[in-house]
Amino acid sequence: MTLPPPKLLATDLDGTLLASDGTIHPEDAAAIQALAQRGVRVTFCTGRMHSGCGHLARQLDLTTPLVCLDGVQIVDPRSGKLVHTEPLPADAVAPLREALGELRPMTFLFGADRIVFDAHGDQAAPYVSIWTEAMDRVESVLDHPSWEDEALGMVAVGEQSRITELQHCVNGLKELESAAFISNRPGFEGIWAMVVRRRGVSKASGLQHLAELLEISLDEVVAVGDWLNDLTMMRAVGRSYAMGQSPPEVVDAANEVLRANHHTGGGIAEAARRSGLL
């Protein structure tokens, strides 16, 4: 099957476009500028909230809506206005809060533009801040009104047994899905965490919605990523590229593996060249 020429490049942020210090490699910034000059759209497809990546979009002068929070938010990078959102279903919030209250992991609630947590989560707050540095420490996260007003998702942090039990509870709620993992982030190795979001929401679903807005097909999308939350995106688009440091699952899902990695930078530039965009 011959793919149509690509019209959109979607890049992950952490481990892909960004170095470990949060900066953009000059070669990739130049490639994105060159793509814009050629009329090729560029967007982020990231696990970060918009409040955690909007400044990067402004730095690159992006104009295409951003896919944020693993597909939960689609946001206009110029105005900051929400284009589309997939909040937690209202009837799933109560049993989720009940399970959190019983198991007492460190709980971080994703509100409309910030993360809400309480003193119980102080230890893990620096880890969770990778999603956004817009964080509010409140008296009780489980009693916060954000649960009733645009709760977009949540992260629970704790020992493996507690996270496993919580995941079992969440998996019993048909409108929610979860992903549990052990952190490999420097300084937080060995921390167990679990992300909860609306069932069916992923980077792939976010890109599908964006493609419909842009009136293009996913076959016309180039995606670049490096981690497990990129798997759905890799499998959905016409052309996908895994960063050099990607784990085996991501390598297997991608069409090609890049020579560039998060240390060298240049992955976006390399993917743009390989896909014929530059």
PDB file of C-alpha atoms in Angstrom:
ATOM      1  CA  MET A   1       0.000   0.000   0.000  1.00  0.00           C
ATOM      2  CA  THR A   2       1.372   3.399  -1.005  1.00  0.00           C
ATOM      3  CA  LEU A   3       0.971   6.038   1.674  1.00  0.00           C
ATOM      4  CA  PRO A   4      -0.090   9.581   0.801  1.00  0.00           C
ATOM      5  CA  PRO A   5       2.433  12.377   1.370  1.00  0.00           C
ATOM      6  CA  PRO A   6       2.540  13.361   5.064  1.00  0.00           C
ATOM      7  CA  LYS A   7       0.890  16.600   6.141  1.00  0.00           C
ATOM      8  CA  LEU A   8       1.382  16.544   9.918  1.00  0.00           C
ATOM      9  CA  LEU A   9       4.305  15.657  12.176  1.00  0.00           C
ATOM     10  CA  ALA A  10       3.359  14.767  15.756  1.00  0.00           C
ATOM     11  CA  THR A  11       6.141  14.577  18.307  1.00  0.00           C
ATOM     12  CA  ASP A  12       6.277  13.341  21.855  1.00  0.00           C
ATOM     13  CA  LEU A  13       8.105  15.648  24.254  1.00  0.00           C
ATOM     14  CA  ASP A  14      10.026  14.029  27.120  1.00  0.00           C
ATOM     15  CA  GLY A  15      12.691  11.712  25.755  1.00  0.00           C
ATOM     16  CA  THR A  16      11.914  12.726  22.167  1.00  0.00           C
ATOM     17  CA  LEU A  17      11.891  16.445  21.426  1.00  0.00           C
ATOM     18  CA  LEU A  18      13.257  17.407  24.843  1.00  0.00           C
ATOM     19  CA  ALA A  19      16.611  16.665  26.424  1.00  0.00           C
ATOM     20  CA  SER A  20      16.758  15.585  30.069  1.00  0.00           C
ATOM     21  CA  ASP A  21      17.139  19.232  31.095  1.00  0.00           C
ATOM     22  CA  GLY A  22      13.886  20.148  29.333  1.00  0.00           C
ATOM     23  CA  THR A  23      15.499  22.031  26.464  1.00  0.00           C
ATOM     24  CA  ILE A  24      14.905  21.565  22.733  1.00  0.00           C
ATOM     25  CA  HIS A  25      17.890  20.501  20.646  1.00  0.00           C
ATOM     26  CA  PRO A  26      18.780  23.296  18.176  1.00  0.00           C
ATOM     27  CA  GLU A  27      18.739  20.849  15.236  1.00  0.00           C
ATOM     28  CA  ASP A  28      15.155  19.879  16.030  1.00  0.00           C
ATOM     29  CA  ALA A  29      14.035  23.476  16.529  1.00  0.00           C
ATOM     30  CA  ALA A  30      15.521  24.335  13.135  1.00  0.00           C
ATOM     31  CA  ALA A  31      13.792  21.336  11.540  1.00  0.00           C
ATOM     32  CA  ILE A  32      10.414  22.394  12.938  1.00  0.00           C
ATOM     33  CA  GLN A  33      10.940  25.905  11.601  1.00  0.00           C
ATOM     34  CA  ALA A  34      11.847  24.482   8.181  1.00  0.00           C
ATOM     35  CA  LEU A  35       8.729  22.295   8.196  1.00  0.00           C
ATOM     36  CA  ALA A  36       6.563  25.325   8.949  1.00  0.00           C
ATOM     37  CA  GLN A  37       8.130  27.181   6.032  1.00  0.00           C
ATOM     38  CA  ARG A  38       7.169  24.254   3.793  1.00  0.00           C
ATOM     39  CA  GLY A  39       3.583  24.329   5.021  1.00  0.00           C
ATOM     40  CA  VAL A  40       3.851  21.133   7.062  1.00  0.00           C
ATOM     41  CA  ARG A  41       1.922  21.201  10.326  1.00  0.00           C
ATOM     42  CA  VAL A  42       3.705  20.234  13.544  1.00  0.00           C
ATOM     43  CA  THR A  43       2.064  19.358  16.837  1.00  0.00           C
ATOM     44  CA  PHE A  44       2.895  17.867  20.216  1.00  0.00           C
ATOM     45  CA  CYS A  45       1.369  14.544  21.207  1.00  0.00           C
ATOM     46  CA  THR A  46       2.394  14.377  24.837  1.00  0.00           C
ATOM     47  CA  GLY A  47       1.488  13.029  28.231  1.00  0.00           C
ATOM     48  CA  ARG A  48       1.949  16.514  29.670  1.00  0.00           C
ATOM     49  CA  MET A  49      -0.951  18.806  30.407  1.00  0.00           C
ATOM     50  CA  HIS A  50      -1.239  21.918  28.257  1.00  0.00           C
ATOM     51  CA  SER A  51      -0.084  24.005  31.208  1.00  0.00           C
ATOM     52  CA  GLY A  52       3.111  21.920  31.154  1.00  0.00           C
ATOM     53  CA  CYS A  53       3.925  22.330  27.461  1.00  0.00           C
ATOM     54  CA  GLY A  54       2.266  25.517  26.186  1.00  0.00           C
ATOM     55  CA  HIS A  55       5.444  27.517  26.695  1.00  0.00           C
ATOM     56  CA  LEU A  56       7.323  25.104  24.421  1.00  0.00           C
ATOM     57  CA  ALA A  57       4.710  25.474  21.678  1.00  0.00           C
ATOM     58  CA  ARG A  58       5.034  29.256  21.910  1.00  0.00           C
ATOM     59  CA  GLN A  59       8.815  28.946  21.769  1.00  0.00           C
ATOM     60  CA  LEU A  60       8.467  27.054  18.472  1.00  0.00           C
ATOM     61  CA  ASP A  61       5.645  29.261  17.132  1.00  0.00           C
ATOM     62  CA  LEU A  62       3.361  26.251  16.663  1.00  0.00           C
ATOM     63  CA  THR A  63      -0.128  26.964  15.345  1.00  0.00           C
ATOM     64  CA  THR A  64      -1.647  23.470  15.112  1.00  0.00           C
ATOM     65  CA  PRO A  65      -3.699  22.305  18.129  1.00  0.00           C
ATOM     66  CA  LEU A  66      -1.727  20.262  20.657  1.00  0.00           C
ATOM     67  CA  VAL A  67      -2.673  16.767  21.820  1.00  0.00           C
ATOM     68  CA  CYS A  68      -2.031  16.844  25.565  1.00  0.00           C
ATOM     69  CA  LEU A  69      -2.414  14.519  28.554  1.00  0.00           C
ATOM     70  CA  ASP A  70      -2.228  11.424  26.334  1.00  0.00           C
ATOM     71  CA  GLY A  71      -5.224  12.463  24.259  1.00  0.00           C
ATOM     72  CA  VAL A  72      -7.407  13.900  27.034  1.00  0.00           C
ATOM     73  CA  GLN A  73      -6.897  17.531  25.972  1.00  0.00           C
ATOM     74  CA  ILE A  74      -6.633  19.161  22.554  1.00  0.00           C
ATOM     75  CA  VAL A  75      -5.674  22.803  22.955  1.00  0.00           C
ATOM     76  CA  ASP A  76      -5.072  25.737  20.614  1.00  0.00           C
ATOM     77  CA  PRO A  77      -1.429  26.740  21.246  1.00  0.00           C
ATOM     78  CA  ARG A  78      -1.992  30.396  20.384  1.00  0.00           C
ATOM     79  CA  SER A  79      -5.068  31.170  22.471  1.00  0.00           C
ATOM     80  CA  GLY A  80      -4.759  28.397  25.051  1.00  0.00           C
ATOM     81  CA  LYS A  81      -8.429  27.587  24.458  1.00  0.00           C
ATOM     82  CA  LEU A  82      -9.636  24.029  24.817  1.00  0.00           C
ATOM     83  CA  VAL A  83     -10.619  22.513  21.469  1.00  0.00           C
ATOM     84  CA  HIS A  84     -11.667  19.106  22.794  1.00  0.00           C
ATOM     85  CA  THR A  85     -11.540  17.232  26.098  1.00  0.00           C
ATOM     86  CA  GLU A  86     -12.286  13.762  27.444  1.00  0.00           C
ATOM     87  CA  PRO A  87     -12.893  14.186  31.208  1.00  0.00           C
ATOM     88  CA  LEU A  88     -13.514  11.360  33.652  1.00  0.00           C
ATOM     89  CA  PRO A  89     -17.157  10.204  33.394  1.00  0.00           C
ATOM     90  CA  ALA A  90     -19.165  11.673  36.267  1.00  0.00           C
ATOM     91  CA  ASP A  91     -20.638   8.344  37.367  1.00  0.00           C
ATOM     92  CA  ALA A  92     -17.164   6.795  37.677  1.00  0.00           C
ATOM     93  CA  VAL A  93     -15.767   9.523  39.915  1.00  0.00           C
ATOM     94  CA  ALA A  94     -17.540   8.472  43.136  1.00  0.00           C
ATOM     95  CA  PRO A  95     -16.342   4.840  43.169  1.00  0.00           C
ATOM     96  CA  LEU A  96     -12.853   5.989  42.190  1.00  0.00           C
ATOM     97  CA  ARG A  97     -12.716   8.414  45.106  1.00  0.00           C
ATOM     98  CA  GLU A  98     -14.004   5.690  47.421  1.00  0.00           C
ATOM     99  CA  ALA A  99     -11.210   3.326  46.368  1.00  0.00           C
ATOM    100  CA  LEU A 100      -8.624   6.072  46.805  1.00  0.00           C
ATOM    101  CA  GLY A 101      -9.971   6.820  50.265  1.00  0.00           C
ATOM    102  CA  GLU A 102      -9.701   3.180  51.308  1.00  0.00           C
ATOM    103  CA  LEU A 103      -6.245   2.454  49.876  1.00  0.00           C
ATOM    104  CA  ARG A 104      -4.684   5.875  50.552  1.00  0.00           C
ATOM    105  CA  PRO A 105      -2.036   6.139  47.851  1.00  0.00           C
ATOM    106  CA  MET A 106      -0.505   9.528  47.205  1.00  0.00           C
ATOM    107  CA  THR A 107      -3.192  11.039  44.968  1.00  0.00           C
ATOM    108  CA  PHE A 108      -2.785  13.702  42.282  1.00  0.00           C
ATOM    109  CA  LEU A 109      -5.897  14.957  40.489  1.00  0.00           C
ATOM    110  CA  PHE A 110      -5.656  16.521  37.035  1.00  0.00           C
ATOM    111  CA  GLY A 111      -8.003  19.500  36.905  1.00  0.00           C
ATOM    112  CA  ALA A 112      -8.690  21.764  33.952  1.00  0.00           C
ATOM    113  CA  ASP A 113      -5.238  23.386  33.958  1.00  0.00           C
ATOM    114  CA  ARG A 114      -3.400  22.195  37.050  1.00  0.00           C
ATOM    115  CA  ILE A 115      -2.731  19.267  39.379  1.00  0.00           C
ATOM    116  CA  VAL A 116      -4.293  19.186  42.841  1.00  0.00           C
ATOM    117  CA  PHE A 117      -2.720  17.239  45.723  1.00  0.00           C
ATOM    118  CA  ASP A 118      -2.421  17.373  49.508  1.00  0.00           C
ATOM    119  CA  ALA A 119       0.243  16.883  52.186  1.00  0.00           C
ATOM    120  CA  HIS A 120       0.064  13.100  51.826  1.00  0.00           C
ATOM    121  CA  GLY A 121       1.540  13.524  48.343  1.00  0.00           C
ATOM    122  CA  ASP A 122       4.429  15.839  49.216  1.00  0.00           C
ATOM    123  CA  GLN A 123       7.069  13.154  48.680  1.00  0.00           C
ATOM    124  CA  ALA A 124       5.949  12.394  45.113  1.00  0.00           C
ATOM    125  CA  ALA A 125       5.038  15.946  44.044  1.00  0.00           C
ATOM    126  CA  PRO A 126       8.421  16.602  42.352  1.00  0.00           C
ATOM    127  CA  TYR A 127       7.946  13.410  40.317  1.00  0.00           C
ATOM    128  CA  VAL A 128       4.396  14.262  39.252  1.00  0.00           C
ATOM    129  CA  SER A 129       5.440  17.788  38.275  1.00  0.00           C
ATOM    130  CA  ILE A 130       6.698  16.365  34.960  1.00  0.00           C
ATOM    131  CA  TRP A 131       3.052  16.536  33.797  1.00  0.00           C
ATOM    132  CA  THR A 132       2.905  20.230  34.715  1.00  0.00           C
ATOM    133  CA  GLU A 133       4.492  22.537  37.258  1.00  0.00           C
ATOM    134  CA  ALA A 134       1.083  24.164  37.810  1.00  0.00           C
ATOM    135  CA  MET A 135       0.287  22.359  41.063  1.00  0.00           C
ATOM    136  CA  ASP A 136      -1.996  23.350  43.945  1.00  0.00           C
ATOM    137  CA  ARG A 137      -1.439  21.876  47.420  1.00  0.00           C
ATOM    138  CA  VAL A 138      -4.814  21.748  49.152  1.00  0.00           C
ATOM    139  CA  GLU A 139      -6.121  20.533  52.499  1.00  0.00           C
ATOM    140  CA  SER A 140      -7.696  17.368  51.084  1.00  0.00           C
ATOM    141  CA  VAL A 141      -7.397  16.254  47.474  1.00  0.00           C
ATOM    142  CA  LEU A 142     -10.238  13.741  47.834  1.00  0.00           C
ATOM    143  CA  ASP A 143     -12.621  16.516  48.920  1.00  0.00           C
ATOM    144  CA  HIS A 144     -11.561  19.036  46.288  1.00  0.00           C
ATOM    145  CA  PRO A 145     -14.305  20.446  44.002  1.00  0.00           C
ATOM    146  CA  SER A 146     -12.231  19.658  40.894  1.00  0.00           C
ATOM    147  CA  TRP A 147     -13.615  16.111  41.109  1.00  0.00           C
ATOM    148  CA  GLU A 148     -16.999  17.547  40.177  1.00  0.00           C
ATOM    149  CA  ASP A 149     -15.702  20.070  37.650  1.00  0.00           C
ATOM    150  CA  GLU A 150     -13.589  18.800  34.737  1.00  0.00           C
ATOM    151  CA  ALA A 151     -11.619  16.035  36.433  1.00  0.00           C
ATOM    152  CA  LEU A 152      -9.421  14.982  33.518  1.00  0.00           C
ATOM    153  CA  GLY A 153      -7.593  12.097  35.153  1.00  0.00           C
ATOM    154  CA  MET A 154      -5.364  11.267  38.092  1.00  0.00           C
ATOM    155  CA  VAL A 155      -2.099   9.713  39.157  1.00  0.00           C
ATOM    156  CA  ALA A 156      -1.683   7.507  42.214  1.00  0.00           C
ATOM    157  CA  VAL A 157       1.772   6.863  43.684  1.00  0.00           C
ATOM    158  CA  GLY A 158       2.731   4.289  46.293  1.00  0.00           C
ATOM    159  CA  GLU A 159       4.216   0.878  46.976  1.00  0.00           C
ATOM    160  CA  GLN A 160       3.574  -1.826  44.400  1.00  0.00           C
ATOM    161  CA  SER A 161       1.010  -3.763  46.451  1.00  0.00           C
ATOM    162  CA  ARG A 162      -1.137  -0.674  47.016  1.00  0.00           C
ATOM    163  CA  ILE A 163      -1.003   0.348  43.352  1.00  0.00           C
ATOM    164  CA  THR A 164      -1.831  -3.200  42.218  1.00  0.00           C
ATOM    165  CA  GLU A 165      -4.892  -3.319  44.468  1.00  0.00           C
ATOM    166  CA  LEU A 166      -6.036   0.101  43.277  1.00  0.00           C
ATOM    167  CA  GLN A 167      -5.609  -0.948  39.653  1.00  0.00           C
ATOM    168  CA  HIS A 168      -7.800  -3.984  40.312  1.00  0.00           C
ATOM    169  CA  CYS A 169     -10.520  -1.649  41.643  1.00  0.00           C
ATOM    170  CA  VAL A 170     -10.215   0.735  38.694  1.00  0.00           C
ATOM    171  CA  ASN A 171     -10.321  -2.086  36.165  1.00  0.00           C
ATOM    172  CA  GLY A 172     -13.705  -3.013  37.593  1.00  0.00           C
ATOM    173  CA  LEU A 173     -15.081   0.359  36.475  1.00  0.00           C
ATOM    174  CA  LYS A 174     -16.004  -0.049  32.822  1.00  0.00           C
ATOM    175  CA  GLU A 175     -15.690   3.670  32.008  1.00  0.00           C
ATOM    176  CA  LEU A 176     -12.115   3.995  33.266  1.00  0.00           C
ATOM    177  CA  GLU A 177      -8.772   2.480  32.348  1.00  0.00           C
ATOM    178  CA  SER A 178      -5.417   2.555  34.057  1.00  0.00           C
ATOM    179  CA  ALA A 179      -1.739   1.990  33.402  1.00  0.00           C
ATOM    180  CA  ALA A 180       0.591   1.073  36.258  1.00  0.00           C
ATOM    181  CA  PHE A 181       4.354   1.337  35.938  1.00  0.00           C
ATOM    182  CA  ILE A 182       7.602   1.636  37.832  1.00  0.00           C
ATOM    183  CA  SER A 183       9.467   4.891  37.314  1.00  0.00           C
ATOM    184  CA  ASN A 184      12.843   5.051  35.584  1.00  0.00           C
ATOM    185  CA  ARG A 185      13.090   8.821  35.938  1.00  0.00           C
ATOM    186  CA  PRO A 186      16.433   9.875  37.491  1.00  0.00           C
ATOM    187  CA  GLY A 187      15.984  10.499  41.194  1.00  0.00           C
ATOM    188  CA  PHE A 188      12.696   8.603  41.321  1.00  0.00           C
ATOM    189  CA  GLU A 189      13.759   5.106  40.291  1.00  0.00           C
ATOM    190  CA  GLY A 190      11.609   2.378  41.790  1.00  0.00           C
ATOM    191  CA  ILE A 191       8.526   4.519  42.463  1.00  0.00           C
ATOM    192  CA  TRP A 192       5.284   2.789  41.499  1.00  0.00           C
ATOM    193  CA  ALA A 193       2.628   4.942  39.884  1.00  0.00           C
ATOM    194  CA  MET A 194      -0.666   4.491  38.098  1.00  0.00           C
ATOM    195  CA  VAL A 195      -2.381   6.802  35.620  1.00  0.00           C
ATOM    196  CA  VAL A 196      -6.189   6.742  35.394  1.00  0.00           C
ATOM    197  CA  ARG A 197      -8.164   8.233  32.529  1.00  0.00           C
ATOM    198  CA  ARG A 198     -11.389   7.762  30.610  1.00  0.00           C
ATOM    199  CA  ARG A 199     -11.517   4.402  28.831  1.00  0.00           C
ATOM    200  CA  GLY A 200     -10.548   4.512  25.168  1.00  0.00           C
ATOM    201  CA  VAL A 201      -8.583   7.748  25.426  1.00  0.00           C
ATOM    202  CA  SER A 202      -5.002   7.593  24.162  1.00  0.00           C
ATOM    203  CA  LYS A 203      -2.522   9.432  22.011  1.00  0.00           C
ATOM    204  CA  ALA A 204      -4.053   7.611  19.043  1.00  0.00           C
ATOM    205  CA  SER A 205      -7.588   8.775  19.843  1.00  0.00           C
ATOM    206  CA  GLY A 206      -6.326  12.324  20.349  1.00  0.00           C
ATOM    207  CA  LEU A 207      -4.529  12.289  17.017  1.00  0.00           C
ATOM    208  CA  GLN A 208      -7.617  10.842  15.339  1.00  0.00           C
ATOM    209  CA  HIS A 209      -9.713  13.729  16.649  1.00  0.00           C
ATOM    210  CA  LEU A 210      -7.071  16.245  15.560  1.00  0.00           C
ATOM    211  CA  ALA A 211      -6.845  14.671  12.102  1.00  0.00           C
ATOM    212  CA  GLU A 212     -10.604  15.031  11.712  1.00  0.00           C
ATOM    213  CA  LEU A 213     -10.361  18.696  12.692  1.00  0.00           C
ATOM    214  CA  LEU A 214      -7.621  19.212  10.095  1.00  0.00           C
ATOM    215  CA  GLU A 215      -9.485  17.119   7.508  1.00  0.00           C
ATOM    216  CA  ILE A 216      -6.597  14.729   6.965  1.00  0.00           C
ATOM    217  CA  SER A 217      -6.196  10.993   7.527  1.00  0.00           C
ATOM    218  CA  LEU A 218      -3.927   9.305  10.046  1.00  0.00           C
ATOM    219  CA  ASP A 219      -2.046   7.856   7.081  1.00  0.00           C
ATOM    220  CA  GLU A 220      -0.881  11.426   6.446  1.00  0.00           C
ATOM    221  CA  VAL A 221       0.660  11.716   9.928  1.00  0.00           C
ATOM    222  CA  VAL A 222       4.286  11.170  10.953  1.00  0.00           C
ATOM    223  CA  ALA A 223       4.755  10.341  14.655  1.00  0.00           C
ATOM    224  CA  VAL A 224       7.935  10.317  16.735  1.00  0.00           C
ATOM    225  CA  GLY A 225       8.102   8.913  20.267  1.00  0.00           C
ATOM    226  CA  ASP A 226      10.067   6.858  22.748  1.00  0.00           C
ATOM    227  CA  TRP A 227       7.882   5.407  25.492  1.00  0.00           C
ATOM    228  CA  LEU A 228       5.024   3.022  26.211  1.00  0.00           C
ATOM    229  CA  ASN A 229       2.344   5.713  26.075  1.00  0.00           C
ATOM    230  CA  ASP A 230       3.423   6.252  22.453  1.00  0.00           C
ATOM    231  CA  LEU A 231       2.465   2.717  21.390  1.00  0.00           C
ATOM    232  CA  THR A 232      -1.073   3.552  20.263  1.00  0.00           C
ATOM    233  CA  MET A 233       0.186   6.553  18.319  1.00  0.00           C
ATOM    234  CA  MET A 234       2.912   4.497  16.639  1.00  0.00           C
ATOM    235  CA  ARG A 235       0.422   1.890  15.479  1.00  0.00           C
ATOM    236  CA  ALA A 236      -2.229   4.351  14.291  1.00  0.00           C
ATOM    237  CA  VAL A 237      -0.324   6.651  11.955  1.00  0.00           C
ATOM    238  CA  GLY A 238       1.083   6.167   8.478  1.00  0.00           C
ATOM    239  CA  ARG A 239       4.733   6.624   9.438  1.00  0.00           C
ATOM    240  CA  SER A 240       6.162   6.175  12.941  1.00  0.00           C
ATOM    241  CA  TYR A 241       9.688   6.534  14.281  1.00  0.00           C
ATOM    242  CA  ALA A 242      11.069   5.336  17.617  1.00  0.00           C
ATOM    243  CA  MET A 243      13.898   7.199  19.304  1.00  0.00           C
ATOM    244  CA  GLY A 244      17.140   5.264  19.632  1.00  0.00           C
ATOM    245  CA  GLN A 245      16.738   4.657  23.373  1.00  0.00           C
ATOM    246  CA  SER A 246      13.170   3.326  23.091  1.00  0.00           C
ATOM    247  CA  PRO A 247      12.285   0.041  24.846  1.00  0.00           C
ATOM    248  CA  PRO A 248      11.651  -3.068  22.714  1.00  0.00           C
ATOM    249  CA  GLU A 249       7.861  -2.684  22.716  1.00  0.00           C
ATOM    250  CA  VAL A 250       8.108   0.773  21.153  1.00  0.00           C
ATOM    251  CA  VAL A 251      10.747  -0.334  18.661  1.00  0.00           C
ATOM    252  CA  ASP A 252       8.478  -3.183  17.554  1.00  0.00           C
ATOM    253  CA  ALA A 253       5.489  -0.849  17.122  1.00  0.00           C
ATOM    254  CA  ALA A 254       7.342   1.755  15.060  1.00  0.00           C
ATOM    255  CA  ASN A 255       8.024   1.594  11.345  1.00  0.00           C
ATOM    256  CA  GLU A 256      11.644   2.608  11.855  1.00  0.00           C
ATOM    257  CA  VAL A 257      14.142   3.223  14.660  1.00  0.00           C
ATOM    258  CA  LEU A 258      16.102   6.462  14.639  1.00  0.00           C
ATOM    259  CA  ARG A 259      19.831   6.773  15.193  1.00  0.00           C
ATOM    260  CA  ALA A 260      19.173   9.853  17.332  1.00  0.00           C
ATOM    261  CA  ASN A 261      18.397   9.485  21.021  1.00  0.00           C
ATOM    262  CA  HIS A 262      17.470  11.791  23.874  1.00  0.00           C
ATOM    263  CA  HIS A 263      21.141  12.485  24.598  1.00  0.00           C
ATOM    264  CA  THR A 264      22.165  13.401  21.058  1.00  0.00           C
ATOM    265  CA  GLY A 265      18.920  15.127  20.052  1.00  0.00           C
ATOM    266  CA  GLY A 266      18.050  15.483  16.405  1.00  0.00           C
ATOM    267  CA  GLY A 267      15.312  12.850  16.342  1.00  0.00           C
ATOM    268  CA  ILE A 268      12.704  15.161  14.844  1.00  0.00           C
ATOM    269  CA  ALA A 269      15.092  16.331  12.155  1.00  0.00           C
ATOM    270  CA  GLU A 270      16.025  12.733  11.330  1.00  0.00           C
ATOM    271  CA  ALA A 271      12.385  11.608  11.170  1.00  0.00           C
ATOM    272  CA  ALA A 272      11.522  14.575   8.950  1.00  0.00           C
ATOM    273  CA  ARG A 273      14.300  13.624   6.548  1.00  0.00           C
ATOM    274  CA  ARG A 274      13.458   9.921   6.521  1.00  0.00           C
ATOM    275  CA  SER A 275       9.774  10.593   5.883  1.00  0.00           C
ATOM    276  CA  GLY A 276      10.569  12.919   2.992  1.00  0.00           C
ATOM    277  CA  LEU A 277       9.318  16.048   4.736  1.00  0.00           C
ATOM    278  CA  LEU A 278      12.770  17.664   4.560  1.00  0.00           C
TER     279      LEU A 278
END
